[in-house]
Amino acid sequence: MHPHPPHHRRSRPIRIWLQPFLIGLVIVSAFVSCYVGLMRDPQPHRIPVAVTGAQLANKVQQALGDSIDVRRADSTTEARDALRHRDIVAVLGSGPHGKDLKLDVASANGLSTTTAVTKLVTAYAHGADQHLSVSDIVPLDRYDARGLAGFYVSFGVTLSGFALAQNVVGLSGLLHLRHRFTLMAVFAAASGLVAAAIAGPILDAVPAPYLPLAFVLALLAAAAAFTTKMLATYVGPLGIPLATLLLLTVGNSTSGATVGTDLMPSGARTVSALLPPGAAVRAIADLSYFQSSHVLAPLATLILWAAGSAVLLAFRTTKQRPAAPAPPQPQTAPTPHRSGEDRPTPHRATADDTPTIHWADTDEGHFAPGNDTTRHPAFTVPPKEPDTILKASSDCV
C-alpha cells in the first residue's frame, strides 16, 4: 500500500481578506469626510433674503456680495408672508425712524442657516453704524430646540428600511417575489405609523399632522428598503455597502438638518434634493412649520425612489426566474433477456439520485438550484425502493 500524500491546507485568495477590509475603510472614510467635512467650514452661498426699500437693497447687495441673494420686497407684510411659506429665510428692513435695522428670521429653517444670516446682517449693520434688532417669526417647537428632531426621525426610518432589506436579501430562496414585496411594503407602512406616533403625539417633538407625517415616513422607509434590495440584486455582494454610502452616509449628511443646504457646496446641495433622506427632512419641515408650502417636490422624490426601485427589482427578478422543470418521463418495463446474455445489475437508488425542485425564484444569484442546493423534503420526489427494483428484475427472468 502506498502512503497517503501529505495534506496541504488550501490557501485562501487574498481577495477574500482584502475586499471586506477595503469596504470598511471606504465607508468610514466617506462617513467622516461627509459629516465632519460639511461642518468644518460652512460658507453661505446666495441665501435668499427679502429686503424692503430699493436703496437699502442696493447697499446690502454691494456689502455682502454673493453670500446673500437680495430679493426686493414692496412691503414688510409681503416679505413676511414669503418667509412663512419658506420662499426666503429672512426679511431685512428699516426701523420706524429709518435709522435702525430690523431682521425677521425663521429658526425653523435650521439654526445653522439662521445663525449665518444673522451674523452677516449684524456685520453689515456694524459697518453702517446702525442698530439691528432680530425677531423670530417662525420659531422651532419647544421640544425641538435645536431643530434636529426631523433629521433623527428620518435617519431612524432610513436605517430601519435598510436593515429590513438586508434580511430580505437572505430570504430570496425561501419567499416568493410577491411575498417579499408585501413584506417590505407592509413594514414601510408600519414603520411610518410608529415613527410618526412617537415623534408626534407621544414626544411632541415634531408638530406636523400625524397622518401626513406618517405617509412621508412610510415613503422614506419604502425608498430605503426597495433601493437597498435593488442594489443588492443588480450589484451583488457590493450592493449593501453601496446602499450604506448612498443612503446612510451621503444622504443623511447632506439632508440639510445639521448643516443648512444654503451653507453647502453646490454639489452637496444638488445631491441633497435628489436623495430620499434630504427629501424627507424637507417634507417634515414643510409639514411642521411652513404650511406644507413646498411639500410636493420632496414627496415626488420619495415616490420615484420607492416605485422606481420596486419596478427595477421586479424586472430583474422576473427576467432571471428559472425555467419550470421538465415533467418526469414514464418508466418502461425492462426487456426480457435471452438465455446466456448478461443480465443487468439492479440499480440501487441513493440519496444522490433524488431530484429536487425549488419553486422560489432567486434574484441575488446566491440560492440558484444546483448539486449543492439544500434539499427540502416537501419538494423532493422519492426514489423507488431497492427491493421493488430487484423484484421487477426477477419477474423478467
Tab-separated table of C-alpha atoms in Angstrom, residues 175-331:
chain	number	residue	atom	x	y	z
A	175	LEU	CA	-40.028	33.594	-0.178
A	176	HIS	CA	-41.714	34.301	-3.491
A	177	LEU	CA	-41.203	37.718	-5.053
A	178	ARG	CA	-44.708	38.921	-4.230
A	179	HIS	CA	-44.241	37.844	-0.596
A	180	ARG	CA	-41.006	39.797	-0.323
A	181	PHE	CA	-42.660	42.860	-1.869
A	182	THR	CA	-45.571	42.533	0.552
A	183	LEU	CA	-43.195	42.235	3.496
A	184	MET	CA	-41.307	45.414	2.569
A	185	ALA	CA	-44.472	47.398	1.776
A	186	VAL	CA	-46.263	46.421	4.999
A	187	PHE	CA	-43.136	47.145	7.027
A	188	ALA	CA	-42.785	50.580	5.416
A	189	ALA	CA	-46.363	51.467	6.371
A	190	ALA	CA	-45.906	50.170	9.920
A	191	SER	CA	-42.587	51.978	10.301
A	192	GLY	CA	-44.131	55.267	9.193
A	193	LEU	CA	-47.078	54.940	11.576
A	194	VAL	CA	-44.923	54.003	14.573
A	195	ALA	CA	-42.236	56.635	13.982
A	196	ALA	CA	-44.800	59.389	13.412
A	197	ALA	CA	-46.670	58.433	16.586
A	198	ILE	CA	-43.506	58.510	18.705
A	199	ALA	CA	-42.128	61.775	17.295
A	200	GLY	CA	-45.520	63.474	17.142
A	201	PRO	CA	-48.268	62.724	19.659
A	202	ILE	CA	-46.091	60.831	22.178
A	203	LEU	CA	-42.949	63.002	22.414
A	204	ASP	CA	-44.491	66.133	20.848
A	205	ALA	CA	-41.193	66.982	19.129
A	206	VAL	CA	-42.440	67.158	15.524
A	207	PRO	CA	-45.553	69.357	15.208
A	208	ALA	CA	-46.575	68.027	11.800
A	209	PRO	CA	-50.067	66.496	11.342
A	210	TYR	CA	-49.935	62.803	12.203
A	211	LEU	CA	-51.219	61.135	9.037
A	212	PRO	CA	-49.262	63.303	6.545
A	213	LEU	CA	-46.130	62.766	8.649
A	214	ALA	CA	-46.725	59.004	8.726
A	215	PHE	CA	-47.184	58.997	4.949
A	216	VAL	CA	-43.864	60.792	4.386
A	217	LEU	CA	-42.024	58.425	6.729
A	218	ALA	CA	-43.635	55.366	5.133
A	219	LEU	CA	-42.439	56.543	1.719
A	220	LEU	CA	-38.946	57.051	3.153
A	221	ALA	CA	-38.887	53.527	4.618
A	222	ALA	CA	-40.094	52.066	1.309
A	223	ALA	CA	-37.493	54.038	-0.636
A	224	ALA	CA	-34.692	52.833	1.657
A	225	ALA	CA	-35.843	49.194	1.640
A	226	PHE	CA	-36.506	48.829	-2.089
A	227	THR	CA	-33.378	50.780	-3.047
A	228	THR	CA	-31.165	48.590	-0.859
A	229	LYS	CA	-32.773	45.402	-2.180
A	230	MET	CA	-32.480	46.617	-5.775
A	231	LEU	CA	-28.782	47.429	-5.399
A	232	ALA	CA	-28.108	44.023	-3.835
A	233	THR	CA	-29.908	42.383	-6.755
A	234	TYR	CA	-28.083	44.241	-9.512
A	235	VAL	CA	-24.637	44.694	-7.974
A	236	GLY	CA	-24.392	41.559	-5.830
A	237	PRO	CA	-22.339	41.496	-2.595
A	238	LEU	CA	-21.251	45.115	-3.094
A	239	GLY	CA	-24.878	46.303	-3.177
A	240	ILE	CA	-25.229	46.565	0.604
A	241	PRO	CA	-22.073	48.702	1.086
A	242	LEU	CA	-23.181	50.854	-1.845
A	243	ALA	CA	-26.581	51.409	-0.214
A	244	THR	CA	-24.787	52.303	3.024
A	245	LEU	CA	-22.805	55.000	1.249
A	246	LEU	CA	-25.752	56.303	-0.743
A	247	LEU	CA	-28.461	56.424	1.930
A	248	LEU	CA	-26.895	56.391	5.380
A	249	THR	CA	-23.738	58.376	4.643
A	250	VAL	CA	-24.195	60.805	1.749
A	251	GLY	CA	-27.981	61.032	2.005
A	252	ASN	CA	-28.172	61.847	5.710
A	253	SER	CA	-25.119	64.108	5.845
A	254	THR	CA	-26.476	66.300	3.030
A	255	SER	CA	-30.087	66.289	4.235
A	256	GLY	CA	-29.825	69.908	5.396
A	257	ALA	CA	-30.625	69.399	9.081
A	258	THR	CA	-27.198	69.564	10.707
A	259	VAL	CA	-25.829	71.983	8.078
A	260	GLY	CA	-28.272	74.070	6.049
A	261	THR	CA	-28.280	73.493	2.317
A	262	ASP	CA	-27.505	77.180	1.722
A	263	LEU	CA	-24.179	76.643	3.503
A	264	MET	CA	-23.130	73.573	1.498
A	265	PRO	CA	-21.034	73.375	-1.671
A	266	SER	CA	-23.016	73.313	-4.903
A	267	GLY	CA	-22.551	69.561	-5.423
A	268	ALA	CA	-23.832	68.746	-1.943
A	269	ARG	CA	-26.866	70.990	-2.449
A	270	THR	CA	-27.743	69.158	-5.653
A	271	VAL	CA	-27.375	65.731	-4.059
A	272	SER	CA	-29.414	66.808	-1.042
A	273	ALA	CA	-32.502	67.490	-3.127
A	274	LEU	CA	-32.263	64.198	-5.040
A	275	LEU	CA	-31.743	61.620	-2.273
A	276	PRO	CA	-34.529	60.250	-0.027
A	277	PRO	CA	-33.169	61.464	3.365
A	278	GLY	CA	-32.876	65.064	2.176
A	279	ALA	CA	-36.334	64.941	0.630
A	280	ALA	CA	-37.819	63.558	3.855
A	281	VAL	CA	-36.197	66.241	6.053
A	282	ARG	CA	-37.573	68.972	3.771
A	283	ALA	CA	-41.048	67.436	3.768
A	284	ILE	CA	-41.108	67.120	7.563
A	285	ALA	CA	-40.074	70.771	7.986
A	286	ASP	CA	-42.691	71.946	5.476
A	287	LEU	CA	-45.432	69.961	7.220
A	288	SER	CA	-44.342	71.133	10.664
A	289	TYR	CA	-43.646	74.847	10.217
A	290	PHE	CA	-44.320	76.166	6.701
A	291	GLN	CA	-47.944	75.222	5.974
A	292	SER	CA	-46.927	72.427	3.540
A	293	SER	CA	-45.953	75.083	1.015
A	294	HIS	CA	-43.257	73.093	-0.816
A	295	VAL	CA	-44.053	69.522	0.194
A	296	LEU	CA	-44.939	68.227	-3.283
A	297	ALA	CA	-41.383	68.163	-4.631
A	298	PRO	CA	-39.986	66.080	-1.726
A	299	LEU	CA	-42.947	63.714	-1.965
A	300	ALA	CA	-42.314	63.215	-5.672
A	301	THR	CA	-38.662	62.403	-4.939
A	302	LEU	CA	-39.595	59.775	-2.350
A	303	ILE	CA	-42.224	58.198	-4.601
A	304	LEU	CA	-39.792	57.999	-7.518
A	305	TRP	CA	-37.158	56.247	-5.405
A	306	ALA	CA	-39.593	53.747	-3.898
A	307	ALA	CA	-41.575	52.966	-7.056
A	308	GLY	CA	-38.571	53.070	-9.393
A	309	SER	CA	-36.550	50.663	-7.267
A	310	ALA	CA	-39.521	48.314	-6.972
A	311	VAL	CA	-40.037	48.263	-10.747
A	312	LEU	CA	-36.339	47.616	-11.435
A	313	LEU	CA	-36.307	44.868	-8.826
A	314	ALA	CA	-39.385	43.169	-10.273
A	315	PHE	CA	-37.984	43.397	-13.813
A	316	ARG	CA	-34.649	41.815	-12.858
A	317	THR	CA	-36.246	39.073	-10.768
A	318	THR	CA	-38.764	38.139	-13.467
A	319	LYS	CA	-36.025	38.081	-16.087
A	320	GLN	CA	-33.845	35.719	-14.039
A	321	ARG	CA	-36.635	33.395	-12.918
A	322	PRO	CA	-35.575	29.763	-13.576
A	323	ALA	CA	-37.468	27.734	-16.127
A	324	ALA	CA	-40.040	25.210	-14.948
A	325	PRO	CA	-38.641	21.661	-14.501
A	326	ALA	CA	-39.333	19.113	-17.230
A	327	PRO	CA	-42.088	16.579	-16.405
A	328	PRO	CA	-40.821	13.121	-15.337
A	329	GLN	CA	-40.582	10.532	-18.090
A	330	PRO	CA	-42.799	7.429	-17.706
A	331	GLN	CA	-40.883	4.332	-16.704
